PDB file of C-alpha atoms in Angstrom:
ATOM      1  CA  GLY A   1     -11.994   0.687  11.620  1.00  0.00           C
ATOM      2  CA  GLN A   2     -12.985  -0.178   7.927  1.00  0.00           C
ATOM      3  CA  GLN A   3     -11.990  -3.564   7.041  1.00  0.00           C
ATOM      4  CA  LEU A   4     -11.463  -5.096   3.493  1.00  0.00           C
ATOM      5  CA  ASN A   5     -11.718  -8.874   3.078  1.00  0.00           C
ATOM      6  CA  GLN A   6      -9.990 -10.114  -0.204  1.00  0.00           C
ATOM      7  CA  SER A   7     -10.219 -13.487  -1.701  1.00  0.00           C
ATOM      8  CA  PRO A   8      -8.853 -15.764  -2.540  1.00  0.00           C
ATOM      9  CA  GLN A   9      -5.701 -15.565  -0.375  1.00  0.00           C
ATOM     10  CA  SER A  10      -3.674 -17.508  -2.877  1.00  0.00           C
ATOM     11  CA  MET A  11      -4.099 -18.903  -6.449  1.00  0.00           C
ATOM     12  CA  PHE A  12      -1.833 -21.363  -8.448  1.00  0.00           C
ATOM     13  CA  ILE A  13      -2.713 -21.450 -12.144  1.00  0.00           C
ATOM     14  CA  GLN A  14      -1.497 -22.461 -15.392  1.00  0.00           C
ATOM     15  CA  GLU A  15      -0.118 -19.906 -17.966  1.00  0.00           C
ATOM     16  CA  GLY A  16      -2.848 -18.842 -20.144  1.00  0.00           C
ATOM     17  CA  GLU A  17      -5.633 -19.196 -17.755  1.00  0.00           C
ATOM     18  CA  ASP A  18      -7.860 -16.545 -16.704  1.00  0.00           C
ATOM     19  CA  VAL A  19      -7.921 -15.184 -13.074  1.00  0.00           C
ATOM     20  CA  SER A  20     -10.434 -13.568 -10.696  1.00  0.00           C
ATOM     21  CA  MET A  21     -10.171 -12.016  -7.572  1.00  0.00           C
ATOM     22  CA  ASN A  22     -12.407  -9.920  -5.300  1.00  0.00           C
ATOM     23  CA  CYS A  23     -12.472  -7.425  -2.352  1.00  0.00           C
ATOM     24  CA  THR A  24     -15.744  -6.828   0.023  1.00  0.00           C
ATOM     25  CA  SER A  25     -16.243  -4.300   2.596  1.00  0.00           C
ATOM     26  CA  SER A  26     -18.615  -3.608   5.409  1.00  0.00           C
ATOM     27  CA  SER A  27     -18.207   0.190   4.578  1.00  0.00           C
ATOM     28  CA  ILE A  28     -18.715   2.350   1.666  1.00  0.00           C
ATOM     29  CA  PHE A  29     -15.930   3.595  -0.496  1.00  0.00           C
ATOM     30  CA  ASN A  30     -15.841   6.514  -2.970  1.00  0.00           C
ATOM     31  CA  THR A  31     -12.667   5.035  -4.727  1.00  0.00           C
ATOM     32  CA  TRP A  32     -11.599   1.182  -5.292  1.00  0.00           C
ATOM     33  CA  LEU A  33      -7.948   0.754  -6.519  1.00  0.00           C
ATOM     34  CA  TRP A  34      -6.051  -2.366  -7.214  1.00  0.00           C
ATOM     35  CA  TYR A  35      -2.337  -2.724  -6.761  1.00  0.00           C
ATOM     36  CA  LYS A  36       0.480  -5.385  -7.747  1.00  0.00           C
ATOM     37  CA  GLN A  37       3.360  -5.682  -5.399  1.00  0.00           C
ATOM     38  CA  ASP A  38       6.489  -7.677  -6.326  1.00  0.00           C
ATOM     39  CA  PRO A  39       8.854  -9.193  -3.948  1.00  0.00           C
ATOM     40  CA  GLY A  40      10.746  -6.459  -1.934  1.00  0.00           C
ATOM     41  CA  GLU A  41       9.220  -3.643  -3.896  1.00  0.00           C
ATOM     42  CA  GLY A  42       6.306  -1.147  -3.091  1.00  0.00           C
ATOM     43  CA  PRO A  43       2.815  -1.580  -4.499  1.00  0.00           C
ATOM     44  CA  VAL A  44       2.206  -0.391  -7.952  1.00  0.00           C
ATOM     45  CA  LEU A  45      -1.158   1.026  -9.095  1.00  0.00           C
ATOM     46  CA  LEU A  46      -2.921  -1.137 -11.797  1.00  0.00           C
ATOM     47  CA  ILE A  47      -6.375   0.450 -11.969  1.00  0.00           C
ATOM     48  CA  ALA A  48      -8.349   2.969 -10.195  1.00  0.00           C
ATOM     49  CA  LEU A  49     -12.278   2.905 -10.283  1.00  0.00           C
ATOM     50  CA  TYR A  50     -14.054   6.115  -9.201  1.00  0.00           C
ATOM     51  CA  LYS A  51     -17.934   5.264 -10.001  1.00  0.00           C
ATOM     52  CA  ALA A  52     -20.287   2.989  -8.715  1.00  0.00           C
ATOM     53  CA  GLY A  53     -20.864   0.255 -11.473  1.00  0.00           C
ATOM     54  CA  GLU A  54     -17.801   1.388 -13.439  1.00  0.00           C
ATOM     55  CA  LEU A  55     -16.019  -1.364 -15.444  1.00  0.00           C
ATOM     56  CA  THR A  56     -12.442  -0.567 -16.419  1.00  0.00           C
ATOM     57  CA  SER A  57      -9.805  -2.169 -18.610  1.00  0.00           C
ATOM     58  CA  ASN A  58      -6.142  -1.797 -18.733  1.00  0.00           C
ATOM     59  CA  GLY A  59      -4.784  -4.305 -21.289  1.00  0.00           C
ATOM     60  CA  ARG A  60      -5.441  -8.039 -19.824  1.00  0.00           C
ATOM     61  CA  LEU A  61      -6.838  -6.341 -16.727  1.00  0.00           C
ATOM     62  CA  THR A  62     -10.593  -5.761 -16.082  1.00  0.00           C
ATOM     63  CA  ALA A  63     -11.856  -4.314 -12.854  1.00  0.00           C
ATOM     64  CA  GLN A  64     -15.154  -3.169 -11.452  1.00  0.00           C
ATOM     65  CA  PHE A  65     -16.777  -1.049  -8.959  1.00  0.00           C
ATOM     66  CA  GLY A  66     -19.603  -2.689  -7.208  1.00  0.00           C
ATOM     67  CA  ILE A  67     -22.980  -1.021  -7.347  1.00  0.00           C
ATOM     68  CA  THR A  68     -23.183  -1.182  -3.626  1.00  0.00           C
ATOM     69  CA  ARG A  69     -19.877   0.493  -3.416  1.00  0.00           C
ATOM     70  CA  LYS A  70     -18.847  -2.079  -0.972  1.00  0.00           C
ATOM     71  CA  ASP A  71     -17.087  -4.466  -3.188  1.00  0.00           C
ATOM     72  CA  SER A  72     -15.028  -4.742  -6.374  1.00  0.00           C
ATOM     73  CA  PHE A  73     -13.363  -7.468  -8.509  1.00  0.00           C
ATOM     74  CA  LEU A  74     -10.086  -7.737 -10.714  1.00  0.00           C
ATOM     75  CA  ASN A  75      -9.834 -10.054 -13.478  1.00  0.00           C
ATOM     76  CA  ILE A  76      -6.603 -10.850 -15.490  1.00  0.00           C
ATOM     77  CA  SER A  77      -7.293 -12.789 -18.928  1.00  0.00           C
ATOM     78  CA  ALA A  78      -4.748 -15.087 -20.412  1.00  0.00           C
ATOM     79  CA  SER A  79      -2.195 -14.995 -17.499  1.00  0.00           C
ATOM     80  CA  ILE A  80       1.546 -14.832 -18.408  1.00  0.00           C
ATOM     81  CA  PRO A  81       4.443 -15.573 -15.987  1.00  0.00           C
ATOM     82  CA  SER A  82       5.258 -12.204 -15.253  1.00  0.00           C
ATOM     83  CA  ASP A  83       1.583 -11.846 -13.855  1.00  0.00           C
ATOM     84  CA  VAL A  84       3.148 -13.466 -10.653  1.00  0.00           C
ATOM     85  CA  GLY A  85       2.918 -11.377  -7.340  1.00  0.00           C
ATOM     86  CA  ILE A  86       0.754 -10.204  -4.754  1.00  0.00           C
ATOM     87  CA  TYR A  87      -2.474  -8.256  -5.953  1.00  0.00           C
ATOM     88  CA  PHE A  88      -4.035  -5.847  -3.236  1.00  0.00           C
ATOM     89  CA  CYS A  89      -7.319  -4.220  -3.421  1.00  0.00           C
ATOM     90  CA  ALA A  90      -7.714  -0.864  -1.763  1.00  0.00           C
ATOM     91  CA  GLY A  91     -10.739   1.433  -0.682  1.00  0.00           C
ATOM     92  CA  HIS A  92     -10.350   5.117  -0.410  1.00  0.00           C
ATOM     93  CA  SER A  93     -12.738   7.616   1.163  1.00  0.00           C
ATOM     94  CA  ASN A  94     -12.496  10.689   3.304  1.00  0.00           C
ATOM     95  CA  ASN A  95      -8.525  11.190   2.852  1.00  0.00           C
ATOM     96  CA  ASP A  96      -8.155   7.586   4.375  1.00  0.00           C
ATOM     97  CA  MET A  97      -7.221   4.284   1.912  1.00  0.00           C
ATOM     98  CA  ARG A  98      -7.453   0.837   3.292  1.00  0.00           C
ATOM     99  CA  PHE A  99      -5.987  -2.161   2.001  1.00  0.00           C
ATOM    100  CA  GLY A 100      -6.958  -6.051   1.784  1.00  0.00           C
ATOM    101  CA  ALA A 101      -4.556  -8.526   2.860  1.00  0.00           C
ATOM    102  CA  GLY A 102      -3.661  -9.459  -0.656  1.00  0.00           C
ATOM    103  CA  THR A 103      -4.073 -12.478  -3.170  1.00  0.00           C
ATOM    104  CA  ARG A 104      -0.937 -14.283  -3.888  1.00  0.00           C
ATOM    105  CA  LEU A 105      -0.678 -15.297  -7.652  1.00  0.00           C
ATOM    106  CA  THR A 106       1.585 -18.049  -8.898  1.00  0.00           C
ATOM    107  CA  VAL A 107       1.628 -18.861 -12.692  1.00  0.00           C
ATOM    108  CA  LYS A 108       3.050 -22.147 -13.967  1.00  0.00           C
ATOM    109  CA  PRO A 109       4.506 -22.113 -17.373  1.00  0.00           C
TER     110      PRO A 109
ATOM    111  CA  GLU B   1       9.881   8.212 -14.550  1.00  0.00           C
ATOM    112  CA  ALA B   2       9.739  10.055 -11.175  1.00  0.00           C
ATOM    113  CA  GLU B   3      10.178   7.850  -8.149  1.00  0.00           C
ATOM    114  CA  VAL B   4       9.633   7.902  -4.302  1.00  0.00           C
ATOM    115  CA  ALA B   5      13.281   7.326  -2.968  1.00  0.00           C
ATOM    116  CA  GLN B   6      13.520   5.281   0.427  1.00  0.00           C
ATOM    117  CA  SER B   7      16.610   4.482   2.431  1.00  0.00           C
ATOM    118  CA  PRO B   8      17.865   2.202   3.470  1.00  0.00           C
ATOM    119  CA  ARG B   9      16.489  -0.607   1.708  1.00  0.00           C
ATOM    120  CA  TYR B  10      17.245  -3.118   4.357  1.00  0.00           C
ATOM    121  CA  LYS B  11      18.006  -2.605   8.276  1.00  0.00           C
ATOM    122  CA  ILE B  12      18.685  -5.091  10.907  1.00  0.00           C
ATOM    123  CA  THR B  13      18.639  -3.831  14.469  1.00  0.00           C
ATOM    124  CA  GLU B  14      18.867  -5.006  17.982  1.00  0.00           C
ATOM    125  CA  LYS B  15      15.649  -4.545  20.137  1.00  0.00           C
ATOM    126  CA  SER B  16      15.636  -1.387  22.424  1.00  0.00           C
ATOM    127  CA  GLN B  17      17.877   0.343  19.705  1.00  0.00           C
ATOM    128  CA  ALA B  18      16.701   3.215  17.813  1.00  0.00           C
ATOM    129  CA  VAL B  19      16.103   3.350  13.974  1.00  0.00           C
ATOM    130  CA  ALA B  20      15.328   6.007  11.376  1.00  0.00           C
ATOM    131  CA  PHE B  21      13.859   5.649   7.989  1.00  0.00           C
ATOM    132  CA  TRP B  22      13.995   8.399   5.345  1.00  0.00           C
ATOM    133  CA  CYS B  23      11.788   9.108   2.364  1.00  0.00           C
ATOM    134  CA  ASP B  24      12.273  11.591  -0.420  1.00  0.00           C
ATOM    135  CA  PRO B  25       8.649  12.052  -2.363  1.00  0.00           C
ATOM    136  CA  ILE B  26       8.192  12.904  -6.003  1.00  0.00           C
ATOM    137  CA  SER B  27       8.889  16.607  -6.460  1.00  0.00           C
ATOM    138  CA  GLY B  28       6.051  18.640  -6.000  1.00  0.00           C
ATOM    139  CA  HIS B  29       3.891  16.233  -4.322  1.00  0.00           C
ATOM    140  CA  ALA B  30       2.229  17.759  -1.181  1.00  0.00           C
ATOM    141  CA  THR B  31       1.031  14.716   0.493  1.00  0.00           C
ATOM    142  CA  LEU B  32       3.315  12.153   1.835  1.00  0.00           C
ATOM    143  CA  TYR B  33       2.229   9.095   3.610  1.00  0.00           C
ATOM    144  CA  TRP B  34       4.182   6.070   5.886  1.00  0.00           C
ATOM    145  CA  TYR B  35       2.538   2.815   5.650  1.00  0.00           C
ATOM    146  CA  ARG B  36       3.653  -0.230   7.591  1.00  0.00           C
ATOM    147  CA  GLN B  37       3.298  -3.736   5.825  1.00  0.00           C
ATOM    148  CA  ILE B  38       3.624  -6.753   8.129  1.00  0.00           C
ATOM    149  CA  LEU B  39       4.536  -9.919   6.110  1.00  0.00           C
ATOM    150  CA  GLY B  40       1.337 -11.556   4.581  1.00  0.00           C
ATOM    151  CA  GLN B  41      -0.892  -8.290   5.122  1.00  0.00           C
ATOM    152  CA  GLY B  42      -1.710  -5.341   3.438  1.00  0.00           C
ATOM    153  CA  PRO B  43      -0.096  -1.797   4.009  1.00  0.00           C
ATOM    154  CA  GLU B  44      -1.466   0.142   7.118  1.00  0.00           C
ATOM    155  CA  LEU B  45      -1.305   3.716   7.224  1.00  0.00           C
ATOM    156  CA  LEU B  46       0.830   5.128   9.983  1.00  0.00           C
ATOM    157  CA  VAL B  47       1.027   8.905   9.165  1.00  0.00           C
ATOM    158  CA  GLN B  48      -0.116  11.030   6.763  1.00  0.00           C
ATOM    159  CA  PHE B  49       1.515  14.675   5.904  1.00  0.00           C
ATOM    160  CA  GLN B  50       0.198  17.571   4.079  1.00  0.00           C
ATOM    161  CA  ASP B  51       3.080  19.624   3.292  1.00  0.00           C
ATOM    162  CA  GLU B  52       4.691  20.041   6.642  1.00  0.00           C
ATOM    163  CA  SER B  53       1.890  19.096   8.806  1.00  0.00           C
ATOM    164  CA  VAL B  54       0.414  15.920  10.182  1.00  0.00           C
ATOM    165  CA  VAL B  55      -2.903  15.342   8.677  1.00  0.00           C
ATOM    166  CA  ASP B  56      -3.408  11.899  10.344  1.00  0.00           C
ATOM    167  CA  ASP B  57      -1.416   9.941  12.912  1.00  0.00           C
ATOM    168  CA  SER B  58      -3.986   8.139  14.659  1.00  0.00           C
ATOM    169  CA  GLN B  59      -2.517   4.682  14.040  1.00  0.00           C
ATOM    170  CA  LEU B  60       1.097   5.729  14.756  1.00  0.00           C
ATOM    171  CA  PRO B  61       2.139   4.287  18.161  1.00  0.00           C
ATOM    172  CA  LYS B  62       3.181   7.577  19.524  1.00  0.00           C
ATOM    173  CA  ASP B  63       4.981   5.961  22.502  1.00  0.00           C
ATOM    174  CA  ARG B  64       7.782   4.748  20.456  1.00  0.00           C
ATOM    175  CA  PHE B  65       7.038   6.168  16.828  1.00  0.00           C
ATOM    176  CA  SER B  66       7.754   9.705  15.551  1.00  0.00           C
ATOM    177  CA  ALA B  67       7.581  11.128  12.161  1.00  0.00           C
ATOM    178  CA  GLU B  68       8.585  14.553  10.952  1.00  0.00           C
ATOM    179  CA  ARG B  69       8.552  16.386   7.388  1.00  0.00           C
ATOM    180  CA  LEU B  70      10.175  19.747   8.706  1.00  0.00           C
ATOM    181  CA  LYS B  71      10.266  21.533   5.250  1.00  0.00           C
ATOM    182  CA  GLY B  72       7.385  19.822   3.575  1.00  0.00           C
ATOM    183  CA  VAL B  73       9.686  17.711   1.325  1.00  0.00           C
ATOM    184  CA  ASP B  74      11.528  14.759   2.539  1.00  0.00           C
ATOM    185  CA  SER B  75      10.404  12.694   5.813  1.00  0.00           C
ATOM    186  CA  THR B  76      11.904  10.713   8.430  1.00  0.00           C
ATOM    187  CA  LEU B  77      10.245   8.032  10.328  1.00  0.00           C
ATOM    188  CA  LYS B  78      11.933   6.844  13.554  1.00  0.00           C
ATOM    189  CA  ILE B  79      11.394   4.074  16.146  1.00  0.00           C
ATOM    190  CA  GLN B  80      12.705   4.320  19.558  1.00  0.00           C
ATOM    191  CA  PRO B  81      12.981   1.837  21.170  1.00  0.00           C
ATOM    192  CA  ALA B  82      12.644  -0.868  18.498  1.00  0.00           C
ATOM    193  CA  GLU B  83      10.455  -3.994  19.542  1.00  0.00           C
ATOM    194  CA  LEU B  84      10.547  -7.540  18.002  1.00  0.00           C
ATOM    195  CA  GLY B  85       7.125  -6.879  16.734  1.00  0.00           C
ATOM    196  CA  ASP B  86       8.147  -3.840  14.698  1.00  0.00           C
ATOM    197  CA  SER B  87       9.717  -6.167  12.026  1.00  0.00           C
ATOM    198  CA  ALA B  88       8.024  -5.106   8.988  1.00  0.00           C
ATOM    199  CA  MET B  89       8.381  -3.360   5.468  1.00  0.00           C
ATOM    200  CA  TYR B  90       7.933   0.513   5.974  1.00  0.00           C
ATOM    201  CA  LEU B  91       6.787   2.119   2.652  1.00  0.00           C
ATOM    202  CA  CYS B  92       6.548   5.552   1.952  1.00  0.00           C
ATOM    203  CA  ALA B  93       4.058   7.006  -0.600  1.00  0.00           C
ATOM    204  CA  SER B  94       3.305  10.479  -2.000  1.00  0.00           C
ATOM    205  CA  SER B  95       0.576  11.916  -4.013  1.00  0.00           C
ATOM    206  CA  LEU B  96      -0.020  15.621  -5.743  1.00  0.00           C
ATOM    207  CA  GLY B  97      -3.010  15.944  -3.214  1.00  0.00           C
ATOM    208  CA  ALA B  98      -4.897  14.065  -0.446  1.00  0.00           C
ATOM    209  CA  GLY B  99      -7.665  12.620  -2.914  1.00  0.00           C
ATOM    210  CA  ALA B 100      -7.396   9.005  -4.495  1.00  0.00           C
ATOM    211  CA  ASN B 101      -7.993  10.753  -7.812  1.00  0.00           C
ATOM    212  CA  TYR B 102      -4.112  11.997  -7.564  1.00  0.00           C
ATOM    213  CA  GLY B 103      -2.891   8.625  -7.245  1.00  0.00           C
ATOM    214  CA  TYR B 104      -0.306   7.328  -4.737  1.00  0.00           C
ATOM    215  CA  THR B 105       3.183   6.453  -5.814  1.00  0.00           C
ATOM    216  CA  PHE B 106       4.980   4.108  -3.528  1.00  0.00           C
ATOM    217  CA  GLY B 107       8.740   3.775  -2.816  1.00  0.00           C
ATOM    218  CA  SER B 108      10.313   0.136  -2.690  1.00  0.00           C
ATOM    219  CA  GLY B 109      10.179   0.153   1.006  1.00  0.00           C
ATOM    220  CA  THR B 110      12.672  -0.342   3.933  1.00  0.00           C
ATOM    221  CA  ARG B 111      12.563  -3.963   5.208  1.00  0.00           C
ATOM    222  CA  LEU B 112      13.351  -3.879   8.868  1.00  0.00           C
ATOM    223  CA  THR B 113      14.188  -6.852  11.075  1.00  0.00           C
ATOM    224  CA  VAL B 114      14.364  -6.308  14.663  1.00  0.00           C
ATOM    225  CA  VAL B 115      16.527  -9.160  16.406  1.00  0.00           C
TER     226      VAL B 115
END
């Protein structure tokens, strides 16, 4: 089936630094989504991208839908301690949503 | 804000026992999903319902897993018998429709430990 490769697996950064993570796939998706998951909770949607090339911002978060429809990235600017968590990319096509393995973000105050 | 309710939050069971999880989606959401998330991995779809009908259960291990949504509202996922490898977080999500543009809302999950 479709497989999403998300990188990096983990990041340790200082508060205030910018963060970038990305997701690639061998298959085309119609929609790319980015979720954040806190320990013991379900994923929460951060950003959804619906068109190839689309660049969308949500506060300090910026995400882009790759032109080839096979990749997406998420940037977080000026990180703060509450950004800690696991970030998942997800690709959606044909009633099917697949998730990457996640990027675990640690922010040191 | 409307939430997807799941219970129990935590479940410890012995292998070979039966276990069941319950999910109450956001009111009016026709589409309901059950996902399994193994520690350190992303969620993987087990089953998708549209109202009371199963739309996709291709990844559901049907020899031991079953899911139902009899009245098209709340749903139950059952495992019988449980195996050690079933230890995971079981997440329920719901959406107004089946497309990604409707947005999925996830519940807080049920953490299952099989001993």
